[in-house]
mmCIF file of C-alpha atoms in Angstrom:
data_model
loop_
_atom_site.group_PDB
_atom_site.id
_atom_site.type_symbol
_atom_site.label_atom_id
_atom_site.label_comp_id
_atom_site.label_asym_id
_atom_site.label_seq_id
_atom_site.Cartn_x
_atom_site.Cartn_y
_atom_site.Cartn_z
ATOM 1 C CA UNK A 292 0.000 0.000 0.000
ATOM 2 C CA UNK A 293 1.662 2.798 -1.367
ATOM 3 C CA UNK A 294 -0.214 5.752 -0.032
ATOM 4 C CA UNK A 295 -2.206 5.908 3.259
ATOM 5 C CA UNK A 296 -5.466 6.867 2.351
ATOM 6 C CA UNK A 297 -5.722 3.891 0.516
ATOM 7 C CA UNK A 298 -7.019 2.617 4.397
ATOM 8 C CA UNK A 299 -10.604 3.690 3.505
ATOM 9 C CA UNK A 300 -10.413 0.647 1.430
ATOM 10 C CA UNK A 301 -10.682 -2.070 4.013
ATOM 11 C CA UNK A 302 -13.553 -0.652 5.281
ATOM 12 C CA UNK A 303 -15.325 -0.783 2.472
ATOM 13 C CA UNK A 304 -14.264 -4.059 1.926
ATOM 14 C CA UNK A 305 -15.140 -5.185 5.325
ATOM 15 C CA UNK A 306 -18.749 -3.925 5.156
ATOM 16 C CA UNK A 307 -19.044 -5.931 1.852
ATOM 17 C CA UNK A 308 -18.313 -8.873 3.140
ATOM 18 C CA UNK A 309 -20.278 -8.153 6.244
ATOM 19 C CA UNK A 310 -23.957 -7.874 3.447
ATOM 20 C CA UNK A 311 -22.402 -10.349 1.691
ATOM 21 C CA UNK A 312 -23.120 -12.797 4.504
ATOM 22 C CA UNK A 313 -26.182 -11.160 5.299
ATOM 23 C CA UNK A 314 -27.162 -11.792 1.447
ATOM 24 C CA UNK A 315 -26.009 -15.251 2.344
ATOM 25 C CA UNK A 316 -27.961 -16.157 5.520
ATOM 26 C CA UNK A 317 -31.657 -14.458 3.813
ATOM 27 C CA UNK A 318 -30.486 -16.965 0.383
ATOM 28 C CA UNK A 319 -31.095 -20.066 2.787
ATOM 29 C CA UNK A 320 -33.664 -18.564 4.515
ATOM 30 C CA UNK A 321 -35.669 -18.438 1.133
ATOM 31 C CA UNK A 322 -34.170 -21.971 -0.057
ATOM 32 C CA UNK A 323 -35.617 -23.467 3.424
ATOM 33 C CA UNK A 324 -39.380 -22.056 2.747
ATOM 34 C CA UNK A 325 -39.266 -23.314 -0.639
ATOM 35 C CA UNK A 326 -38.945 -26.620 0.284
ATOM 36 C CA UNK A 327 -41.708 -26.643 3.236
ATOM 37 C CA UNK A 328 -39.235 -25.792 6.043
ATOM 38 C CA UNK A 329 -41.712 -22.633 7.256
ATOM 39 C CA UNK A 330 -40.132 -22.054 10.754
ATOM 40 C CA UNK A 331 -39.069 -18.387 10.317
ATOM 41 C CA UNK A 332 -42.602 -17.628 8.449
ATOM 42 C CA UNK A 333 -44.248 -15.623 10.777
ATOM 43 C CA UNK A 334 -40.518 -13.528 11.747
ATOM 44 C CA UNK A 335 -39.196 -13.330 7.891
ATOM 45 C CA UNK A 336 -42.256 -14.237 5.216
ATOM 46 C CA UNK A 337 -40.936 -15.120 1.948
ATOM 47 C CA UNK A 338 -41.359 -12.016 0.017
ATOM 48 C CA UNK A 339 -39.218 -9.828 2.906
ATOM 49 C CA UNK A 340 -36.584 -12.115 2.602
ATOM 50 C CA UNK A 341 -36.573 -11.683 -1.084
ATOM 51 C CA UNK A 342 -36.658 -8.583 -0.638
ATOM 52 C CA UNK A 343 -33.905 -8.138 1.747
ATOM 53 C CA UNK A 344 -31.417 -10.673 -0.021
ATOM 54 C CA UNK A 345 -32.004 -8.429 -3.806
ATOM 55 C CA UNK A 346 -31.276 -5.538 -1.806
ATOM 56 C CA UNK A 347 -28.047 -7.060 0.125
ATOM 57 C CA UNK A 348 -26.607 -8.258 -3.530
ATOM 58 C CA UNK A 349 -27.146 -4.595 -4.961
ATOM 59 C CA UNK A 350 -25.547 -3.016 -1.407
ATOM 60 C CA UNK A 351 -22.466 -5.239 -1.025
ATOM 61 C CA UNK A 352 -21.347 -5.238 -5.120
ATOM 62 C CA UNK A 353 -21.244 -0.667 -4.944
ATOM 63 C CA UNK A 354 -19.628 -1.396 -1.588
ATOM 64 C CA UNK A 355 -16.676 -3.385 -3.388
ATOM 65 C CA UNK A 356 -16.652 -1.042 -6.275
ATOM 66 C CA UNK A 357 -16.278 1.935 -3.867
ATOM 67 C CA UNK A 358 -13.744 0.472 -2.217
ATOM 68 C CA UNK A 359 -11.874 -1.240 -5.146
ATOM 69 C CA UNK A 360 -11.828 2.596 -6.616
ATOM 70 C CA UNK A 361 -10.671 4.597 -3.301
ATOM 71 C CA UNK A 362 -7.616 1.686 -3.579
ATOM 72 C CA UNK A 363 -6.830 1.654 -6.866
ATOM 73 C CA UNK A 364 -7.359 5.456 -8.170
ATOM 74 C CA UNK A 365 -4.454 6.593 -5.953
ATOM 75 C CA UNK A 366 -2.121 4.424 -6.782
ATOM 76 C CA UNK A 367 -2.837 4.748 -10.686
ATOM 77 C CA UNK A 368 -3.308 8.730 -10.573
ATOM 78 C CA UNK A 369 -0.250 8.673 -7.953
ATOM 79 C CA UNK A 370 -1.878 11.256 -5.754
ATOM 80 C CA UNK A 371 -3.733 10.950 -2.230
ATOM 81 C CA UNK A 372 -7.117 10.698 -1.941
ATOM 82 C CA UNK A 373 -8.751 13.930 -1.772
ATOM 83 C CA UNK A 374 -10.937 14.537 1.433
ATOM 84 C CA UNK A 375 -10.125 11.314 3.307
ATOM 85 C CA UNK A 376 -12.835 12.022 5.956
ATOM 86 C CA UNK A 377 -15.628 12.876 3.633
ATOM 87 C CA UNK A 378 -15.038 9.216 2.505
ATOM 88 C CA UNK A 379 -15.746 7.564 5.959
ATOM 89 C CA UNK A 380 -18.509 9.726 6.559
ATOM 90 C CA UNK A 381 -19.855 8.280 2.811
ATOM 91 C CA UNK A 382 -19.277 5.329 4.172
ATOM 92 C CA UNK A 383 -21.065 5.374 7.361
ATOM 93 C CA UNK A 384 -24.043 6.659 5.209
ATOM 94 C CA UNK A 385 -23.679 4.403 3.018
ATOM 95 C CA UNK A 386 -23.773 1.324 5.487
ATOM 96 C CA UNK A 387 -27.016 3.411 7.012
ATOM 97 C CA UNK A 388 -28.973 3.317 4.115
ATOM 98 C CA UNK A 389 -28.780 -0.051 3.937
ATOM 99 C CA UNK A 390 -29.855 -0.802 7.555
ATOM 100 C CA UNK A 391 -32.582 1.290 6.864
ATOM 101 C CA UNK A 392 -34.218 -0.800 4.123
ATOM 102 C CA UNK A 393 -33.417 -3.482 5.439
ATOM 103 C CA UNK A 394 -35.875 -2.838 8.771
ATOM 104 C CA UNK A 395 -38.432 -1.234 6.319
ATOM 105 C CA UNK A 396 -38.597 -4.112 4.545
ATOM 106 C CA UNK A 397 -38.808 -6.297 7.791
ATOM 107 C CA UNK A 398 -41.632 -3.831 9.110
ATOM 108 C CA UNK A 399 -43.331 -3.220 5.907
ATOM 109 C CA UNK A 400 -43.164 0.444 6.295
ATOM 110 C CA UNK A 401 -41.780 -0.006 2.442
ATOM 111 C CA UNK A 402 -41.398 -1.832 -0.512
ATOM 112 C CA UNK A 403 -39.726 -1.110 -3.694
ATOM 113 C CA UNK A 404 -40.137 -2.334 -6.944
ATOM 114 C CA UNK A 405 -39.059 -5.934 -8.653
ATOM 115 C CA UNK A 406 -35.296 -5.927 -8.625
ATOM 116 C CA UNK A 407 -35.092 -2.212 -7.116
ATOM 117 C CA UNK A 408 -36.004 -2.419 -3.657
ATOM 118 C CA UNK A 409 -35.075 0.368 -2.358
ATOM 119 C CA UNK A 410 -38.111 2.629 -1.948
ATOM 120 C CA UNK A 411 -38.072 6.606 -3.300
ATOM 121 C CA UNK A 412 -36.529 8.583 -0.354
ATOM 122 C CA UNK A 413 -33.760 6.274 0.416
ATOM 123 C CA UNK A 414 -33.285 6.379 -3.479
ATOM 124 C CA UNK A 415 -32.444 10.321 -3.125
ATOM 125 C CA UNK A 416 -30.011 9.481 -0.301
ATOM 126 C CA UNK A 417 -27.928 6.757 -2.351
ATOM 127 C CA UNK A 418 -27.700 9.422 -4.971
ATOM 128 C CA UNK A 419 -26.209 11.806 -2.880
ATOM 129 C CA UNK A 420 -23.699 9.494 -1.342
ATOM 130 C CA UNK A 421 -23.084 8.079 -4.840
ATOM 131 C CA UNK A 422 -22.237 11.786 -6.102
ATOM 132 C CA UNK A 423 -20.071 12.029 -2.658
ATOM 133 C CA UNK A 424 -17.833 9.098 -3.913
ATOM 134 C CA UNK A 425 -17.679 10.454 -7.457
ATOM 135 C CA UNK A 426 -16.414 13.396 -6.234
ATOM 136 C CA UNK A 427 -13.867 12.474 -4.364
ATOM 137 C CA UNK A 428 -12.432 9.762 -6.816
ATOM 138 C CA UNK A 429 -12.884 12.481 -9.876
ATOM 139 C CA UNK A 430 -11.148 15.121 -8.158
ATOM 140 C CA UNK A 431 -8.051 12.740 -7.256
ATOM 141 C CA UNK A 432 -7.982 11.881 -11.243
ATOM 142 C CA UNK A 433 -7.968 15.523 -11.975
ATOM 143 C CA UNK A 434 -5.116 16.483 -9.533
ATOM 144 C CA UNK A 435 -3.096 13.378 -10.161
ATOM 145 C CA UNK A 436 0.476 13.017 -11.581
ATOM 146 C CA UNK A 437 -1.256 10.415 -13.957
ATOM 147 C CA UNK A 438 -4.251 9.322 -16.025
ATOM 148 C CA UNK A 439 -4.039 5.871 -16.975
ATOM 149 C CA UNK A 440 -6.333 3.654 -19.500
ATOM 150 C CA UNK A 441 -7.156 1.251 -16.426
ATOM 151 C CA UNK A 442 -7.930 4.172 -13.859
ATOM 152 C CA UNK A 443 -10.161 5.697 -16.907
ATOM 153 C CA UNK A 444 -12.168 2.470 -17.672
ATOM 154 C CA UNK A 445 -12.989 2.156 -13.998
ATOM 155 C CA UNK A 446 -13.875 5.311 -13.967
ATOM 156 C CA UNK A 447 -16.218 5.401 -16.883
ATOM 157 C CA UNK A 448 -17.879 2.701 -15.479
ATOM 158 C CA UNK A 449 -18.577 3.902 -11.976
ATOM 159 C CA UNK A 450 -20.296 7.458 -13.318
ATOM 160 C CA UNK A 451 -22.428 4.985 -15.728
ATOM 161 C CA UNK A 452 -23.180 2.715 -12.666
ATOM 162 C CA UNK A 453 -24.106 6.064 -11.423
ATOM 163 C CA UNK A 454 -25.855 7.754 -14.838
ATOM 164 C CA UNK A 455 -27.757 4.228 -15.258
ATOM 165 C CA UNK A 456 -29.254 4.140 -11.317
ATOM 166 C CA UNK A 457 -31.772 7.513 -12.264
ATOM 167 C CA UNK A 458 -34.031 5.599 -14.780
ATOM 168 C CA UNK A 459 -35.421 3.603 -11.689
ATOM 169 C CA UNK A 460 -36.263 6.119 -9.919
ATOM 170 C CA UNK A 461 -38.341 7.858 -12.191
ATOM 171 C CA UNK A 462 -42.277 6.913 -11.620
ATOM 172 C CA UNK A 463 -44.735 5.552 -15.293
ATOM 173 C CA UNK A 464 -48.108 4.878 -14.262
ATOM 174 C CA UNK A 465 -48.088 2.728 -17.325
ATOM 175 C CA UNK A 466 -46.426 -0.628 -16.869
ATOM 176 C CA UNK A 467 -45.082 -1.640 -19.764
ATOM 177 C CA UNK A 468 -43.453 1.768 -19.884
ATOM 178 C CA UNK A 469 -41.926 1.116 -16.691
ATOM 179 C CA UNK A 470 -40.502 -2.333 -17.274
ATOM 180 C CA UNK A 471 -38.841 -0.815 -20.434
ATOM 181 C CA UNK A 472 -37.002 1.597 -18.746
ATOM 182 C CA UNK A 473 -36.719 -0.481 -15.087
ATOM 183 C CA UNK A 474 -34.604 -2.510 -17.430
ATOM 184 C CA UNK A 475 -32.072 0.471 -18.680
ATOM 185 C CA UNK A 476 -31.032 -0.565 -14.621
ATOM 186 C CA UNK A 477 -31.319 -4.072 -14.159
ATOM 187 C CA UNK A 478 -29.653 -5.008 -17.331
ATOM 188 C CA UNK A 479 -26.953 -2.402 -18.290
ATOM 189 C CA UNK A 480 -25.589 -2.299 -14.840
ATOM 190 C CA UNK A 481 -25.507 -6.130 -15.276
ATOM 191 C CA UNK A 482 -24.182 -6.101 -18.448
ATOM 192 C CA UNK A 483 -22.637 -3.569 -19.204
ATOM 193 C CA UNK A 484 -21.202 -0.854 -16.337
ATOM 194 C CA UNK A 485 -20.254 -3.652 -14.042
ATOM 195 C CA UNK A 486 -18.002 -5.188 -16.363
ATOM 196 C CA UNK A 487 -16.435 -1.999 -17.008
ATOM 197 C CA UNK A 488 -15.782 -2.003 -13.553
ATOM 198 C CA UNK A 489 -14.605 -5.492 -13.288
ATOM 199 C CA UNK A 490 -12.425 -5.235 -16.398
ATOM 200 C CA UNK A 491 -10.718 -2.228 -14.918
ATOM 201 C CA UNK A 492 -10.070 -4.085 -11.545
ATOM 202 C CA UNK A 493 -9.053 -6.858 -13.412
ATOM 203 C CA UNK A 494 -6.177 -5.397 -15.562
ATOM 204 C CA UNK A 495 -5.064 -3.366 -11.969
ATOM 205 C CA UNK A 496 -4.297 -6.951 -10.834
ATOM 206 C CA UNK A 497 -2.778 -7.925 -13.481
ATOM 207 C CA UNK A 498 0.106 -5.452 -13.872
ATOM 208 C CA UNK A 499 0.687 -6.007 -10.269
ATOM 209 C CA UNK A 500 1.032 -9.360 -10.257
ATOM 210 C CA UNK A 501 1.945 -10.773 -13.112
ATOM 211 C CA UNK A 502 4.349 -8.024 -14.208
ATOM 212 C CA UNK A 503 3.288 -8.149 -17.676
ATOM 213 C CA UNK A 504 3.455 -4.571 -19.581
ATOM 214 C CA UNK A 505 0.619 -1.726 -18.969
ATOM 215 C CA UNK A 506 0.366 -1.209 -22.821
ATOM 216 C CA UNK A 507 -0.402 -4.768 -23.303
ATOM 217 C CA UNK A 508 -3.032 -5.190 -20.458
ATOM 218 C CA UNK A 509 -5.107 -2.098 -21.789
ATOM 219 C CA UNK A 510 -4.415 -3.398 -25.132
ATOM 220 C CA UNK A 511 -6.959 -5.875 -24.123
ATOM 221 C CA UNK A 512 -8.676 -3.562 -21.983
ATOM 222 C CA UNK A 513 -10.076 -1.856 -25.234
ATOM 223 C CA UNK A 514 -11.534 -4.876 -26.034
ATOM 224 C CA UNK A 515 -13.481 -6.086 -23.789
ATOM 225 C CA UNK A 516 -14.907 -2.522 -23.276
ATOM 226 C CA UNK A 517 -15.917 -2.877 -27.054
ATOM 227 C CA UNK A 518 -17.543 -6.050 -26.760
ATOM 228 C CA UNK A 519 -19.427 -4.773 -23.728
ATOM 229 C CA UNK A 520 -20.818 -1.955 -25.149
ATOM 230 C CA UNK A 521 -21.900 -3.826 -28.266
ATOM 231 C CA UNK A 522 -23.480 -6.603 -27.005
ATOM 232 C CA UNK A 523 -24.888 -5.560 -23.664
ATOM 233 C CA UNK A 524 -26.483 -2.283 -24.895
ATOM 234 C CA UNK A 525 -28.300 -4.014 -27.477
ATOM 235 C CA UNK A 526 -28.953 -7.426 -25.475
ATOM 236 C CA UNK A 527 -31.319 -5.383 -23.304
ATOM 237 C CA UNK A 528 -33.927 -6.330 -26.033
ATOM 238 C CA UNK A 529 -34.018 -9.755 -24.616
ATOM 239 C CA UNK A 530 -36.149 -8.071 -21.850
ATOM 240 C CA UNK A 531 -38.943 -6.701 -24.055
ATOM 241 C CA UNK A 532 -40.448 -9.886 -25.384
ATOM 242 C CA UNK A 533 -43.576 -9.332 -23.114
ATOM 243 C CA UNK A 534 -44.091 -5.496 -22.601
ATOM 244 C CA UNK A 535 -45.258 -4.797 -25.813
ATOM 245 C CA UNK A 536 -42.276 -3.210 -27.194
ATOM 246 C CA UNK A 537 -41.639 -3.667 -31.358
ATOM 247 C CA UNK A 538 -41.031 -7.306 -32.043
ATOM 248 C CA UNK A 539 -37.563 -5.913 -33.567
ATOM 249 C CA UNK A 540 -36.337 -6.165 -29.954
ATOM 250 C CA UNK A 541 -37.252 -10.057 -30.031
ATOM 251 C CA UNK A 542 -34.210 -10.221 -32.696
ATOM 252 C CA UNK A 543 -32.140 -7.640 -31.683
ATOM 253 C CA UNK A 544 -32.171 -8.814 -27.983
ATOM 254 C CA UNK A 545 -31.860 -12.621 -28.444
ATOM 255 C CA UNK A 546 -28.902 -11.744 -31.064
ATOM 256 C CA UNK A 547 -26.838 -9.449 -29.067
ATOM 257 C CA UNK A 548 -27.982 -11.451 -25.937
ATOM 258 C CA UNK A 549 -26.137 -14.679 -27.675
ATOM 259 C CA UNK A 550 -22.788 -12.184 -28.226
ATOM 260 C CA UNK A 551 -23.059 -10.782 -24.627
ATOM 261 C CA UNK A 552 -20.702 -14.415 -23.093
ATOM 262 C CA UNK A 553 -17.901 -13.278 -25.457
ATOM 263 C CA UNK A 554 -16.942 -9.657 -22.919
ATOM 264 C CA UNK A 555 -17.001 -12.805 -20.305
ATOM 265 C CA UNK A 556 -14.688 -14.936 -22.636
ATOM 266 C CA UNK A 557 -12.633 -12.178 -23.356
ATOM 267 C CA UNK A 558 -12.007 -11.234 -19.498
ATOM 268 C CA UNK A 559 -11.135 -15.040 -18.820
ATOM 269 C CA UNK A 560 -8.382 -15.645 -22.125
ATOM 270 C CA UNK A 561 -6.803 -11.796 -21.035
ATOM 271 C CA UNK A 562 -6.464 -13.687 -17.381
ATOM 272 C CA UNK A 563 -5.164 -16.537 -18.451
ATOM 273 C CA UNK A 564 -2.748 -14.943 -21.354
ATOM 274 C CA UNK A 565 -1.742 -12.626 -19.288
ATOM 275 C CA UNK A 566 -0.480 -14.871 -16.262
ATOM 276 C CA UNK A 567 1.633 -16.966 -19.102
ATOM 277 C CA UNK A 568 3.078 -13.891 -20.217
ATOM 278 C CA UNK A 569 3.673 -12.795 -17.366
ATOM 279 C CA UNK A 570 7.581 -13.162 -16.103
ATOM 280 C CA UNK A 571 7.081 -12.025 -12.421
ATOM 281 C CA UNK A 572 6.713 -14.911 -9.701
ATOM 282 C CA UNK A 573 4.625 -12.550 -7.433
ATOM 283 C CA UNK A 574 4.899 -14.157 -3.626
ATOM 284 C CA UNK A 575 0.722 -13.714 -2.960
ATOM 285 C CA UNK A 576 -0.432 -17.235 -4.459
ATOM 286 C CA UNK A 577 -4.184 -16.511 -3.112
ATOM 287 C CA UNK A 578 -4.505 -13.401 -5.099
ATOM 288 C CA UNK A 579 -3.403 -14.450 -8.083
ATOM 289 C CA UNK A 580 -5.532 -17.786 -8.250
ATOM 290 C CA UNK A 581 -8.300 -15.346 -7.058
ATOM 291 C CA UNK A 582 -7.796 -13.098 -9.883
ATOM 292 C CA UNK A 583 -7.447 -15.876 -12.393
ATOM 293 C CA UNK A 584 -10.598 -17.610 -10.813
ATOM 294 C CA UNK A 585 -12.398 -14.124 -10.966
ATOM 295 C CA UNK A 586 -12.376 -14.261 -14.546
ATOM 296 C CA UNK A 587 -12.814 -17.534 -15.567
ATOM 297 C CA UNK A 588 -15.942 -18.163 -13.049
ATOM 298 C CA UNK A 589 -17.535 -15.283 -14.169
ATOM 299 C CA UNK A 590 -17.538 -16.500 -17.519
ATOM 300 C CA UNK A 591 -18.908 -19.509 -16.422
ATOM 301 C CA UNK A 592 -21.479 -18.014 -14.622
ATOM 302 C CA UNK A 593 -22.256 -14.844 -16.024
ATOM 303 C CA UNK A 594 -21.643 -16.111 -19.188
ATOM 304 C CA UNK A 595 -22.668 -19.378 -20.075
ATOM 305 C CA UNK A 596 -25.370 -19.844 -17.516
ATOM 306 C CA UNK A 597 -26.717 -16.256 -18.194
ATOM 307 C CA UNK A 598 -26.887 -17.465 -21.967
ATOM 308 C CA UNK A 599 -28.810 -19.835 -21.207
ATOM 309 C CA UNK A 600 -31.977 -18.033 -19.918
ATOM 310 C CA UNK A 601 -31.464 -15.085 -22.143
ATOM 311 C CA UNK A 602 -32.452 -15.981 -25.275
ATOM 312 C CA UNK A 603 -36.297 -15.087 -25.291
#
């Protein structure tokens, strides 16, 4: 750790793995109703659980991606993080919001909609703390010694995460005109901004580790961010099938939907190439199976299995 603000990190990391268990704990909550095992009905029904374990997965993934950033932006822009306190206090309101839905769901003083749980005021206040973290991160970039392609890509993807989060908060009294743009959220962040994201985090972890140029990384960098951009802008078609929407969306979607593995693929061969390429024998074993596993499971996952219910 090259620079000391790079602390806020842990934090961040720490209360992501804190929802992520929380996520955990509500999954097997829901798996034991569904097969008869009703003991926590009257505490957690069903639908709270789901509810609360959407909302977890949503908390804990901007959690990571805040705290990947406030690690990885000073070290690529070689500069301090700007307003090191305003950070914890993001945090802290961060980790607030989410306690807060989390016993509005459990009291039923809210609920949001399918996918997008959080209800309408606590909406405005992730906003705001989004905008906080923006801020801080895009004022480091501007007053750093550098501005890499990695640091940029991250970066790109973080203000779309952001950009892409206002669609669900504005209100259609007509449904299908709500799914359509509900979607713009559920799927491009999916789809699109997140693997911006990961692909930025990704090539970080890569020049550290395996010691392979910067050039050649972001070489591959661009290319996954093409292939994410032209399949997963486009594969949000695959959700229109039932709304109503022109039926050019049923080929469009299930086309682009079928192309959407290959940013997956990509990440997992630039993992793989770039650890045989790579002449440094870096000492942390864990993180560099982790980072190799990273990419390969997510194509798996994301990938392959997300294929496999896309195609409408």
């Amino acid at each position: 750790m090259k620079y000391k603000t790079q602390k806020l990190a842990y934090w961040f990391f720490a209360l992501s793995m804190l929802l992520l268990t929380l996520q955990l704990v509500y999954g097997f909550i829901m798996g034991f109703a569904r097969i008869d095992m009703q003991g926590l009905h009257d505490i957690i029904p069903f639908n709270v659980a789901r509810a609360v374990h959407t909302n977890l997965l949503v908390m804990w993934l901007l959690s990571g991606f805040m705290g990947a950033a406030y690690y990885i932006i000073p070290e690529e822009a070689e500069h301090e993080l700007v307003a090191e306190k305003l950070g914890y206090i993001q945090l802290i309101s961060f980790a607030l919001v989410g306690v807060a839905a989390i016993v509005g769901f459990h009291f039923n003083i809210w609920e949001g909609r399918k996918f997008l749980e959080i209800p309408r005021p606590l909406d405005w206040l992730v906003v705001v703390n989004v905008l906080t973290f923006l801020g801080i991160i895009l004022t480091t970039l501007y007053k750093g010694k550098k501005r890499t392609t990695t640091a940029l890509v991250l970066t790109m993807g973080l203000v779309f995460a952001a950009l892409l989060y206002l669609p669900g908060m504005i209100w259609f009294d007509n449904q299908s005109i709500d799914s359509f743009f509900r979607w713009w959220v559920v799927h491009l962040w999916v789809e699109g901004v997140w693997e911006l994201i990961m692909g930025g985090i990704l090539a970080f972890l890569l020049i550290k580790i395996t010691g392979v140029d910067r050039e050649v990384i972001e070489k591959w960098l661009y290319v996954i961010v093409g292939l994410t951009f032209i399949s997963g802008i486009l594969g949000t078609g695959h959700h229109y099938y039932y709304i109503g929407a022109g039926k050019i969306w049923l080929i469009v979607g299930g086309v682009f939907s079928a192309l959407e593995p290959l940013a997956f693929l990509g990440m997992a061969l630039f993992a793989v190439a770039m650890y045989r390429k790579g002449e440094k024998r870096h000492p942390n074993k864990i993180a560099l199976s982790w980072t190799l596993g990273t990419a390969i499971v997510s194509f798996v996952g994301a990938g392959l299995l997300g294929f496999a219910h896309t195609i409408p």
